[in-house]
Tab-separated table of C-alpha atoms in Angstrom:
chain	number	residue	atom	x	y	z
A	21	MET	CA	49.434	-29.136	14.151
A	22	SER	CA	46.194	-29.855	12.650
A	23	THR	CA	43.306	-28.332	14.543
A	24	SER	CA	40.241	-31.022	15.121
A	25	PRO	CA	36.966	-29.931	13.717
A	26	ALA	CA	35.500	-29.302	17.184
A	27	THR	CA	37.996	-26.617	18.059
A	28	GLN	CA	38.018	-24.982	14.722
A	29	PRO	CA	36.607	-21.896	14.542
A	30	GLN	CA	32.598	-22.001	13.367
A	31	PRO	CA	31.594	-18.936	11.204
A	32	PRO	CA	28.769	-16.801	12.611
A	33	ASP	CA	24.858	-18.400	11.634
A	34	THR	CA	23.550	-15.966	9.993
A	35	THR	CA	20.411	-17.966	8.835
A	36	ALA	CA	18.826	-17.450	11.994
A	37	HIS	CA	19.565	-13.382	12.090
A	38	LEU	CA	17.732	-13.469	8.712
A	39	GLY	CA	15.121	-15.678	9.779
A	40	ARG	CA	14.203	-12.874	12.787
A	41	VAL	CA	14.383	-10.238	10.480
A	42	VAL	CA	12.373	-11.650	7.783
A	43	PHE	CA	9.634	-12.211	10.804
A	44	ILE	CA	9.553	-9.054	12.023
A	45	SER	CA	9.271	-7.333	8.906
A	46	ALA	CA	6.484	-9.692	7.963
A	47	ALA	CA	4.772	-8.770	11.027
A	48	ALA	CA	5.376	-5.677	10.401
A	49	ALA	CA	3.644	-5.876	6.957
A	50	MET	CA	0.971	-6.826	8.351
A	51	GLY	CA	-0.498	-3.535	8.875
A	52	GLY	CA	-0.188	-3.237	4.882
A	53	PHE	CA	-2.582	-6.800	4.834
A	54	LEU	CA	-5.009	-4.951	6.534
A	55	PHE	CA	-4.629	-1.854	4.135
A	56	GLY	CA	-5.185	-3.712	1.029
A	57	TYR	CA	-7.678	-6.050	2.425
A	58	ASP	CA	-10.063	-2.299	3.285
A	59	SER	CA	-9.107	-0.902	0.604
A	60	ALA	CA	-10.108	-3.594	-2.060
A	61	VAL	CA	-13.081	-5.318	0.012
A	62	ILE	CA	-15.303	-2.750	-0.555
A	63	ASN	CA	-15.027	-3.466	-4.745
A	64	GLY	CA	-17.019	-6.599	-3.467
A	65	ALA	CA	-19.586	-4.405	-1.143
A	66	VAL	CA	-20.205	-1.567	-3.863
A	67	THR	CA	-23.007	-3.401	-5.644
A	68	GLY	CA	-24.893	-4.865	-2.343
A	69	ILE	CA	-24.423	-1.208	-0.268
A	70	GLN	CA	-25.990	0.357	-3.698
A	71	LYS	CA	-29.066	-1.985	-3.498
A	72	HIS	CA	-29.289	-2.048	0.139
A	73	PHE	CA	-29.092	1.636	0.669
A	74	HIS	CA	-30.440	2.374	-2.789
A	75	VAL	CA	-28.248	5.066	-3.752
A	76	GLY	CA	-26.665	5.273	-7.347
A	77	ASN	CA	-23.025	6.431	-8.332
A	78	SER	CA	-22.508	9.625	-6.814
A	79	GLU	CA	-23.301	8.651	-3.385
A	80	THR	CA	-21.474	5.041	-3.872
A	81	ALA	CA	-18.257	7.076	-4.840
A	82	PHE	CA	-18.826	8.875	-1.485
A	83	VAL	CA	-18.523	6.002	0.495
A	84	VAL	CA	-15.939	3.998	-1.018
A	85	ALA	CA	-13.882	7.400	-1.208
A	86	ILE	CA	-14.259	8.811	1.939
A	87	ALA	CA	-11.837	6.475	3.657
A	88	LEU	CA	-9.105	7.988	1.597
A	89	LEU	CA	-9.557	11.079	3.550
A	90	GLY	CA	-9.042	9.203	6.466
A	91	SER	CA	-6.428	7.421	5.322
A	92	ALA	CA	-5.100	11.087	4.984
A	93	ALA	CA	-5.218	12.086	7.709
A	94	GLY	CA	-4.134	9.108	9.642
A	95	ALA	CA	-0.665	9.767	7.252
A	96	VAL	CA	-0.379	13.095	8.136
A	97	SER	CA	-0.487	12.147	12.003
A	98	ALA	CA	1.583	8.924	11.759
A	99	GLY	CA	5.163	10.411	12.100
A	100	TRP	CA	4.104	12.448	15.842
A	101	LEU	CA	2.128	9.202	16.959
A	102	ALA	CA	5.498	7.037	16.015
A	103	ASP	CA	7.749	9.192	17.737
A	104	HIS	CA	5.704	9.854	20.550
A	105	LEU	CA	4.200	6.464	21.108
A	106	GLY	CA	6.784	4.677	19.390
A	107	ARG	CA	6.350	2.326	16.604
A	108	VAL	CA	5.106	-0.713	18.405
A	109	ARG	CA	2.542	1.080	19.969
A	110	THR	CA	1.250	2.818	17.190
A	111	MET	CA	0.726	-0.412	15.230
A	112	LEU	CA	-1.133	-1.581	17.849
A	113	LEU	CA	-3.358	1.543	17.795
A	114	ALA	CA	-3.917	0.872	13.993
A	115	ALA	CA	-4.648	-3.043	14.426
A	116	THR	CA	-7.668	-1.661	17.017
A	117	LEU	CA	-8.960	1.177	14.618
A	118	PHE	CA	-9.176	-1.499	11.561
A	119	ALA	CA	-11.064	-3.661	13.872
A	120	VAL	CA	-13.213	-1.650	15.222
A	121	SER	CA	-14.258	0.157	11.717
A	122	GLY	CA	-14.714	-3.984	10.496
A	123	VAL	CA	-17.386	-4.552	12.575
A	124	GLY	CA	-18.732	-1.190	13.159
A	125	SER	CA	-19.269	-1.763	9.111
A	126	MET	CA	-20.676	-4.717	9.201
A	127	PHE	CA	-23.986	-2.755	11.633
A	128	PRO	CA	-24.845	0.363	9.330
A	129	PRO	CA	-27.964	2.165	10.061
A	130	SER	CA	-27.288	4.273	7.598
A	131	VAL	CA	-25.070	4.825	4.111
A	132	GLN	CA	-23.889	7.653	6.346
A	133	VAL	CA	-22.818	6.000	9.717
A	134	LEU	CA	-21.253	3.174	6.725
A	135	ALA	CA	-19.536	5.971	5.773
A	136	LEU	CA	-18.449	7.555	9.004
A	137	TRP	CA	-16.979	4.284	9.828
A	138	ARG	CA	-15.074	3.976	6.447
A	139	VAL	CA	-13.381	7.089	7.668
A	140	LEU	CA	-12.304	5.236	10.654
A	141	GLY	CA	-10.710	2.522	8.965
A	142	GLY	CA	-9.096	5.151	6.474
A	143	MET	CA	-7.297	5.987	9.235
A	144	ALA	CA	-5.831	3.139	10.479
A	145	ILE	CA	-5.283	2.632	6.510
A	146	GLY	CA	-3.276	5.832	6.568
A	147	ILE	CA	-1.399	5.206	9.627
A	148	ALA	CA	-0.353	1.704	8.790
A	149	SER	CA	1.128	3.349	5.537
A	150	VAL	CA	3.238	5.484	7.367
A	151	VAL	CA	4.788	3.357	9.917
A	152	ALA	CA	5.822	-0.252	7.874
A	153	PRO	CA	7.543	0.640	5.880
A	154	ALA	CA	9.345	3.393	8.620
A	155	TYR	CA	9.967	1.025	10.719
A	156	ILE	CA	10.981	-1.850	8.256
A	157	ALA	CA	13.493	0.376	6.957
A	158	GLU	CA	15.116	1.107	10.322
A	159	VAL	CA	14.809	-2.634	11.615
A	160	SER	CA	16.967	-3.880	8.124
A	161	PRO	CA	20.063	-4.031	7.005
A	162	SER	CA	21.130	-2.064	4.060
A	163	ALA	CA	22.046	-5.275	1.966
A	164	TYR	CA	18.551	-6.786	1.879
A	165	ARG	CA	15.955	-3.372	2.773
A	166	GLY	CA	14.592	-3.361	-0.741
A	167	ARG	CA	13.317	-6.769	-0.208
A	168	LEU	CA	12.271	-6.816	2.876
A	169	ALA	CA	10.489	-3.309	2.307
A	170	SER	CA	8.720	-4.759	-0.756
A	171	PHE	CA	6.781	-7.118	2.061
A	172	GLN	CA	4.669	-4.104	2.765
A	173	GLN	CA	3.267	-4.179	-0.623
A	174	MET	CA	3.589	-8.088	-0.732
A	175	ALA	CA	1.175	-7.921	2.023
A	176	ILE	CA	-0.923	-5.475	0.535
A	177	VAL	CA	-1.434	-7.304	-2.538
A	178	LEU	CA	-2.368	-10.626	-0.632
A	179	GLY	CA	-5.085	-8.441	1.631
A	180	ILE	CA	-6.411	-7.628	-1.531
A	181	THR	CA	-6.666	-10.950	-2.683
A	182	VAL	CA	-7.744	-12.346	0.168
A	183	SER	CA	-10.655	-9.785	0.160
A	184	GLN	CA	-11.385	-10.591	-3.156
A	185	LEU	CA	-11.850	-14.797	-2.353
A	186	ALA	CA	-13.647	-13.600	0.512
A	187	ASN	CA	-16.295	-11.304	-0.994
A	188	TYR	CA	-16.498	-13.721	-4.371
A	189	ALA	CA	-16.770	-16.660	-1.560
A	190	LEU	CA	-19.543	-15.051	0.364
A	191	ASN	CA	-21.614	-13.753	-2.646
A	192	SER	CA	-21.751	-17.644	-3.911
A	193	ALA	CA	-22.648	-18.644	-0.618
A	194	ALA	CA	-25.238	-15.908	-0.503
A	195	GLY	CA	-26.370	-17.165	-4.398
A	196	GLY	CA	-24.575	-14.594	-6.490
A	197	GLU	CA	-26.594	-12.023	-4.999
A	198	SER	CA	-24.721	-9.506	-2.454
A	199	THR	CA	-27.783	-8.680	-0.782
A	200	ASN	CA	-29.301	-11.997	-0.095
A	201	LYS	CA	-28.997	-12.841	3.563
A	202	LEU	CA	-25.980	-15.796	5.313
A	203	GLY	CA	-27.307	-15.644	8.610
A	204	PRO	CA	-28.829	-12.415	10.152
A	205	VAL	CA	-26.923	-9.916	8.063
A	206	GLN	CA	-26.468	-9.715	4.297
A	207	ALA	CA	-23.177	-11.384	2.061
A	208	TRP	CA	-22.151	-7.654	1.715
A	209	GLN	CA	-22.188	-6.931	5.434
A	210	TRP	CA	-20.153	-9.741	6.279
A	211	MET	CA	-17.694	-9.037	3.536
A	212	LEU	CA	-16.941	-5.553	5.677
A	213	GLY	CA	-17.078	-6.925	9.108
A	214	VAL	CA	-14.583	-10.383	8.429
A	215	GLU	CA	-12.060	-7.750	8.554
A	216	ALA	CA	-11.725	-7.792	12.384
A	217	VAL	CA	-10.153	-10.854	11.921
A	218	PRO	CA	-6.886	-10.337	10.552
A	219	ALA	CA	-7.084	-7.282	12.631
A	220	LEU	CA	-6.961	-9.199	15.732
A	221	VAL	CA	-3.585	-11.381	13.703
A	222	TYR	CA	-2.015	-8.148	13.240
A	223	GLY	CA	-2.176	-6.800	16.793
A	224	LEU	CA	-0.849	-10.495	18.113
A	225	MET	CA	1.853	-10.198	15.684
A	226	ALA	CA	2.526	-6.553	16.436
A	227	LEU	CA	3.005	-7.565	20.428
A	228	ALA	CA	6.117	-10.197	19.074
A	229	ILE	CA	8.307	-7.648	17.467
A	230	PRO	CA	10.857	-5.124	18.999
A	231	GLU	CA	10.488	-1.635	18.876
A	232	SER	CA	12.693	-0.044	16.419
A	233	PRO	CA	16.115	0.874	17.035
A	234	ARG	CA	16.244	4.165	16.600
A	235	HIS	CA	13.553	5.047	18.423
A	236	LEU	CA	14.920	3.075	21.093
A	237	ILE	CA	18.034	5.422	20.727
A	238	ALA	CA	15.967	8.465	20.671
A	239	THR	CA	14.076	7.664	23.862
A	240	GLY	CA	17.660	6.760	25.739
A	241	ARG	CA	17.252	2.694	25.564
A	242	GLU	CA	20.167	2.577	23.966
A	243	SER	CA	20.851	-1.150	25.566
A	244	GLN	CA	17.321	-2.537	24.331
A	245	ALA	CA	18.620	-1.205	21.069
A	246	ARG	CA	21.454	-3.206	21.096
A	247	ALA	CA	19.702	-6.358	21.247
A	248	VAL	CA	18.001	-5.336	18.837
A	249	LEU	CA	20.244	-4.817	16.534
A	250	ARG	CA	22.081	-7.969	17.536
A	251	GLU	CA	18.577	-9.812	16.404
A	252	VAL	CA	18.979	-7.547	13.019
A	253	GLU	CA	22.317	-7.232	12.412
A	254	PRO	CA	24.517	-9.468	10.647
A	255	PRO	CA	26.626	-11.237	13.174
A	256	SER	CA	30.114	-9.292	11.789
A	257	VAL	CA	28.584	-6.080	12.205
A	258	ASP	CA	30.153	-3.580	14.753
A	259	LEU	CA	26.920	-2.980	17.367
A	260	ASP	CA	29.720	-0.025	19.552
A	261	ALA	CA	30.391	1.659	16.093
A	262	ARG	CA	26.080	1.060	14.616
A	263	VAL	CA	25.120	2.109	17.615
A	264	ALA	CA	27.473	5.210	17.915
A	265	GLU	CA	26.740	6.211	14.187
A	266	ILE	CA	22.524	5.893	15.140
A	267	ARG	CA	23.407	8.170	18.370
A	268	THR	CA	25.337	11.249	16.440
A	269	VAL	CA	22.933	11.548	13.704
A	270	LEU	CA	19.700	11.608	16.413
A	271	ASP	CA	22.230	14.006	18.188
A	272	THR	CA	22.572	16.239	15.352
A	273	THR	CA	19.415	16.536	14.391
A	274	ARG	CA	16.271	17.924	16.258
A	275	LYS	CA	12.275	16.734	15.841
A	276	PRO	CA	11.183	18.072	12.394
A	277	ARG	CA	8.581	20.851	11.787
A	278	LEU	CA	7.232	21.238	8.333
A	279	ALA	CA	9.251	24.327	8.634
A	280	ASP	CA	12.262	22.365	8.310
A	281	LEU	CA	10.357	20.366	4.881
A	282	THR	CA	10.541	24.334	2.430
A	283	GLY	CA	13.038	25.778	1.425
A	284	GLY	CA	12.924	24.976	-2.296
A	285	ARG	CA	11.922	26.658	-5.076
A	286	PHE	CA	8.139	26.123	-5.064
A	287	GLY	CA	8.008	26.332	-1.252
A	288	LEU	CA	8.898	22.351	-0.119
A	289	LEU	CA	12.634	20.956	-0.557
A	290	PRO	CA	13.227	19.227	-3.972
A	291	ILE	CA	13.172	15.982	-2.012
A	292	VAL	CA	9.744	16.032	-0.682
A	293	TRP	CA	7.922	17.502	-3.939
A	294	VAL	CA	10.076	14.132	-5.740
A	295	GLY	CA	8.319	12.066	-2.954
A	296	ILE	CA	4.370	13.451	-3.581
A	297	GLY	CA	5.327	13.796	-7.050
A	298	ALA	CA	6.004	9.626	-6.608
A	299	SER	CA	2.658	9.729	-4.992
A	300	ALA	CA	0.367	10.838	-6.717
A	301	PHE	CA	1.700	9.591	-10.634
A	302	GLN	CA	1.056	5.867	-8.464
A	303	GLN	CA	-2.552	6.381	-7.988
A	304	PHE	CA	-3.017	8.877	-11.223
A	305	VAL	CA	-2.014	6.032	-13.346
A	306	GLY	CA	-5.598	4.587	-11.929
A	307	ILE	CA	-4.476	1.465	-10.324
A	308	ASN	CA	-7.175	1.292	-7.748
A	309	VAL	CA	-9.849	1.958	-10.011
A	310	ILE	CA	-9.081	-1.910	-10.532
A	311	PHE	CA	-8.883	-2.806	-6.954
A	312	TYR	CA	-12.272	-0.638	-5.832
A	313	TYR	CA	-14.544	-0.727	-9.096
A	314	SER	CA	-13.583	-3.524	-10.643
A	315	SER	CA	-16.726	-5.701	-10.373
A	316	VAL	CA	-18.873	-2.394	-11.367
A	317	LEU	CA	-16.719	-1.814	-14.391
A	318	TRP	CA	-16.802	-5.418	-15.734
A	319	GLN	CA	-21.102	-5.079	-15.344
A	320	SER	CA	-20.821	-1.745	-16.646
A	321	VAL	CA	-19.347	-3.419	-19.702
A	322	GLY	CA	-22.250	-6.469	-19.850
A	323	ILE	CA	-20.351	-9.258	-17.404
A	324	THR	CA	-22.437	-10.366	-14.210
A	325	GLU	CA	-21.685	-9.456	-10.837
A	326	SER	CA	-20.824	-13.455	-10.358
A	327	ASN	CA	-18.079	-12.969	-13.486
A	328	SER	CA	-16.805	-10.004	-12.249
A	329	LEU	CA	-15.626	-10.995	-8.712
A	330	LEU	CA	-14.076	-14.167	-10.885
A	331	ILE	CA	-11.900	-11.378	-12.894
A	332	SER	CA	-11.236	-9.003	-9.361
A	333	ILE	CA	-9.757	-12.703	-8.139
A	334	SER	CA	-7.543	-13.215	-11.300
A	335	THR	CA	-6.300	-9.596	-11.357
A	336	SER	CA	-5.590	-9.971	-7.619
A	337	ILE	CA	-3.537	-12.869	-8.336
A	338	VAL	CA	-1.781	-11.111	-11.505
A	339	ASN	CA	-1.090	-8.445	-8.502
A	340	VAL	CA	0.529	-10.932	-6.422
A	341	ILE	CA	2.543	-12.398	-9.258
A	342	GLY	CA	4.001	-9.446	-9.936
A	343	THR	CA	4.926	-8.296	-6.746
A	344	VAL	CA	6.827	-11.069	-6.195
A	345	ILE	CA	9.098	-10.182	-9.680
A	346	ALA	CA	9.730	-6.803	-7.626
A	347	MET	CA	10.901	-8.233	-4.453
A	348	VAL	CA	13.063	-10.911	-6.408
A	349	LEU	CA	14.351	-7.771	-8.667
A	350	VAL	CA	14.096	-4.233	-6.515
A	351	ASP	CA	17.817	-5.145	-4.711
A	352	ARG	CA	19.480	-6.745	-7.470
A	353	ILE	CA	18.818	-4.418	-10.531
A	354	GLY	CA	17.491	-1.086	-8.357
A	355	ARG	CA	14.097	0.962	-8.234
A	356	LYS	CA	14.606	3.140	-11.328
A	357	PRO	CA	14.833	0.311	-13.803
A	358	LEU	CA	11.826	-1.331	-12.543
A	359	ALA	CA	10.388	1.829	-11.875
A	360	LEU	CA	10.716	3.043	-15.971
A	361	ALA	CA	10.045	-0.444	-17.021
A	362	GLY	CA	6.779	-0.469	-15.617
A	363	SER	CA	5.500	3.242	-16.618
A	364	ILE	CA	6.212	2.050	-19.959
A	365	GLY	CA	3.930	-1.159	-19.953
A	366	MET	CA	1.400	0.925	-17.551
A	367	ALA	CA	1.471	3.393	-20.231
A	368	VAL	CA	0.594	0.579	-23.861
A	369	SER	CA	-1.742	-1.500	-21.766
A	370	LEU	CA	-3.483	1.548	-20.558
A	371	GLY	CA	-3.451	3.357	-24.259
A	372	THR	CA	-4.563	-0.386	-24.997
A	373	ALA	CA	-7.740	-0.763	-22.617
A	374	ALA	CA	-8.881	2.767	-23.840
A	375	TRP	CA	-9.454	1.650	-27.325
A	376	ALA	CA	-11.004	-1.307	-26.230
A	377	PHE	CA	-13.810	0.459	-24.335
A	378	SER	CA	-14.251	2.262	-27.175
A	379	TYR	CA	-16.426	-0.153	-28.566
A	380	ARG	CA	-18.562	0.134	-25.903
A	381	HIS	CA	-22.589	0.061	-26.894
A	382	GLY	CA	-25.542	0.825	-24.230
A	383	THR	CA	-25.506	1.933	-20.568
A	384	GLY	CA	-26.146	0.757	-17.008
A	385	THR	CA	-27.088	-3.479	-17.162
A	386	SER	CA	-27.422	-3.464	-20.742
A	387	ALA	CA	-23.680	-2.227	-21.805
A	388	THR	CA	-21.987	-4.647	-23.794
A	389	LEU	CA	-18.169	-5.197	-25.588
A	390	PRO	CA	-18.223	-6.913	-28.640
A	391	SER	CA	-16.400	-10.290	-28.224
A	392	LEU	CA	-12.920	-9.232	-29.241
A	393	GLN	CA	-12.646	-6.049	-27.613
A	394	GLY	CA	-14.027	-7.501	-24.500
A	395	THR	CA	-11.224	-10.012	-24.711
A	396	VAL	CA	-8.631	-7.678	-25.260
A	397	ALA	CA	-9.727	-5.402	-22.748
A	398	LEU	CA	-9.624	-8.449	-20.152
A	399	ILE	CA	-6.041	-8.399	-20.934
A	400	ALA	CA	-5.084	-5.359	-21.398
A	401	ALA	CA	-6.416	-5.067	-17.486
A	402	HIS	CA	-4.285	-7.846	-16.339
A	403	VAL	CA	-1.085	-6.657	-18.043
A	404	PHE	CA	-1.541	-3.305	-16.510
A	405	VAL	CA	-1.899	-4.888	-13.231
A	406	LEU	CA	1.061	-6.868	-13.487
A	407	CYS	CA	3.482	-3.809	-14.645
A	408	PHE	CA	2.005	-2.014	-12.101
A	409	ALA	CA	2.639	-4.637	-9.601
A	410	PHE	CA	6.404	-5.272	-10.606
A	411	SER	CA	7.227	-1.665	-11.083
A	412	TRP	CA	5.640	1.813	-8.711
A	413	GLY	CA	3.630	-0.505	-6.214
A	414	VAL	CA	6.957	-1.898	-4.578
A	415	VAL	CA	9.140	0.631	-5.842
A	416	VAL	CA	7.392	3.718	-4.539
A	417	TRP	CA	7.180	1.819	-0.700
A	418	VAL	CA	10.396	1.241	-1.055
A	419	LEU	CA	11.878	4.405	-1.895
A	420	LEU	CA	9.315	6.543	0.851
A	421	GLY	CA	10.734	4.195	3.468
A	422	GLU	CA	14.704	5.216	2.260
A	423	MET	CA	14.848	8.150	0.433
A	424	PHE	CA	14.370	11.044	2.528
A	425	PRO	CA	17.470	12.732	4.872
A	426	ASN	CA	17.195	10.927	8.972
A	427	LYS	CA	15.912	14.229	10.001
A	428	ILE	CA	12.935	14.828	8.173
A	429	ARG	CA	11.838	11.100	7.332
A	430	ALA	CA	9.297	10.461	9.237
A	431	LEU	CA	7.683	13.699	8.524
A	432	ALA	CA	8.380	13.780	4.728
A	433	LEU	CA	6.923	10.566	4.764
A	434	ALA	CA	3.852	11.164	6.608
A	435	VAL	CA	3.724	14.322	3.878
A	436	ALA	CA	4.028	11.865	0.987
A	437	ALA	CA	1.780	9.366	1.811
A	438	SER	CA	-1.065	11.802	2.562
A	439	ALA	CA	-0.387	13.162	-0.895
A	440	GLN	CA	-0.758	9.769	-2.274
A	441	TRP	CA	-3.959	9.119	-0.528
A	442	ILE	CA	-5.438	12.381	-1.472
A	443	ALA	CA	-4.360	11.267	-5.101
A	444	ASN	CA	-6.317	8.124	-4.508
A	445	TRP	CA	-8.990	9.976	-3.498
A	446	LEU	CA	-9.021	11.906	-6.477
A	447	ILE	CA	-9.233	9.278	-8.958
A	448	THR	CA	-11.825	7.128	-6.333
A	449	VAL	CA	-14.658	9.612	-6.221
A	450	SER	CA	-14.309	10.954	-9.902
A	451	PHE	CA	-14.146	7.569	-11.725
A	452	PRO	CA	-18.063	6.672	-11.180
A	453	ASP	CA	-18.924	9.537	-13.328
A	454	LEU	CA	-16.217	9.761	-15.616
A	455	ALA	CA	-17.034	5.919	-16.471
A	456	ASP	CA	-20.733	7.404	-17.065
A	457	TRP	CA	-19.286	10.364	-19.438
A	458	ASN	CA	-16.561	8.124	-21.305
A	459	LEU	CA	-14.918	4.975	-20.385
A	460	SER	CA	-12.530	5.489	-23.123
A	461	ALA	CA	-11.355	8.623	-22.267
A	462	THR	CA	-11.248	7.708	-19.227
A	463	TYR	CA	-8.640	5.699	-19.517
A	464	VAL	CA	-6.351	7.922	-21.964
A	465	ILE	CA	-6.521	10.140	-18.925
A	466	TYR	CA	-4.974	7.256	-17.056
A	467	ALA	CA	-2.731	6.411	-19.993
A	468	CYS	CA	-1.122	10.184	-20.201
A	469	PHE	CA	0.132	9.994	-16.191
A	470	ALA	CA	1.876	6.768	-17.311
A	471	LEU	CA	3.527	8.536	-20.428
A	472	LEU	CA	4.185	11.276	-17.833
A	473	SER	CA	5.902	9.179	-15.104
A	474	ILE	CA	8.722	7.653	-17.551
A	475	PRO	CA	10.515	11.665	-17.606
A	476	PHE	CA	9.518	12.333	-13.786
A	477	VAL	CA	11.736	8.535	-13.067
A	478	ALA	CA	13.931	9.078	-15.374
A	479	PHE	CA	15.371	13.197	-13.907
A	480	CYS	CA	14.087	12.895	-10.755
A	481	ILE	CA	14.327	10.002	-8.749
A	482	LYS	CA	17.467	8.894	-7.564
A	483	GLU	CA	18.791	5.192	-7.041
A	484	THR	CA	19.173	4.149	-3.635
A	485	ARG	CA	20.210	1.045	-4.152
A	486	GLY	CA	22.818	-0.803	-1.062
A	487	ARG	CA	22.725	3.308	0.468
A	488	PRO	CA	22.608	3.299	4.258
A	489	LEU	CA	19.779	5.052	5.389
A	490	GLU	CA	22.488	7.802	7.231
A	491	GLU	CA	23.637	8.848	3.443
A	492	MET	CA	20.527	9.631	2.048
A	493	GLY	CA	19.428	13.281	1.142
């Protein structure tokens, strides 16, 4: 006897499930958007800060880089905050810090006070950089975890792009000079203050997402955890088994302490050193020189302030394109192949840029590059950003969210992220003086780190594609 269509068993609808998981991941990754915006918005404001406060390269580097020390402090505290306040409340805290920092940075009476507001914003960046990938990894089904985790990097690059577009629009509205007034304040002040708007959006989106099921189970709220797992896991998953699996892992572990990360040959566990190494290499290739100093960089080879901001927009768009490529490939071909390909491409493009910059003549606003070398430098910079974006930009954040054993994940991620911010600070604070010394040699240094990252990936990184978090270690 045939069964009518109306009574036939219907396959579970996975569309709504995937849509909900995507929304949750995107909302958490909004912290990455603010991370990218806050990190890169200073690029457009640097010239205005120098002129307004009458400071040189060293003072400017201090103001730009000081936020990164705040980021390191925020990253260190993020694991403790996430475990005690919960992932969502910690995101709300980061959103509040972002908004306050943006408003404060808009009205600084001195460059020292601006630096303090930058530290506060940096703390928010550090918190968001740890909480978002950890949260996304905890709510994502393993089959989609790489792509969903890459939302964090996509949000970062979109934040960078939007900040460059905002900088260019404000600079153009002010007649091409960031020290010109737009209403009651100068253009560079608007660049820093507008951050309060996406901070508000981040806070509202954080209110619309559920708490991590692992945190809920850890705090005795299993019924709520089951409801969240029903939203994010595929319909075929046995929820009782998933809850039991998570509870077993949590019951057999205790809150991690710094001592839990020690025990290896060089003090820390090998897996922690790998996380620190990945974070350091991501920064030591000099990627954030492009996003923090590109307007100053291109002005140092004879390009106007307005045109240098246009170049910043184009590299940001390339950054977005590369990140989309990574999101498509990270769960298809794996983390290691992408990282290796990116390392090779970065080494070649950085070496090419170093060759082009070796032809720079003059200093300051009188510096120039010959036409051929100028074109090569621009192309090499864009290729470098593309290679970074489809590899290390996404892969490192994906790995940090999933590579550590469950019992030390939050703490190890915080340590690795802190190392990343310290490495970022070293590159950021040193670039102006290094560029004044020898711009070409500076890019040779970055190229060497890109070369060294190749054996690091080949011999130290383990593939994590498709593995449940409970199997990591």
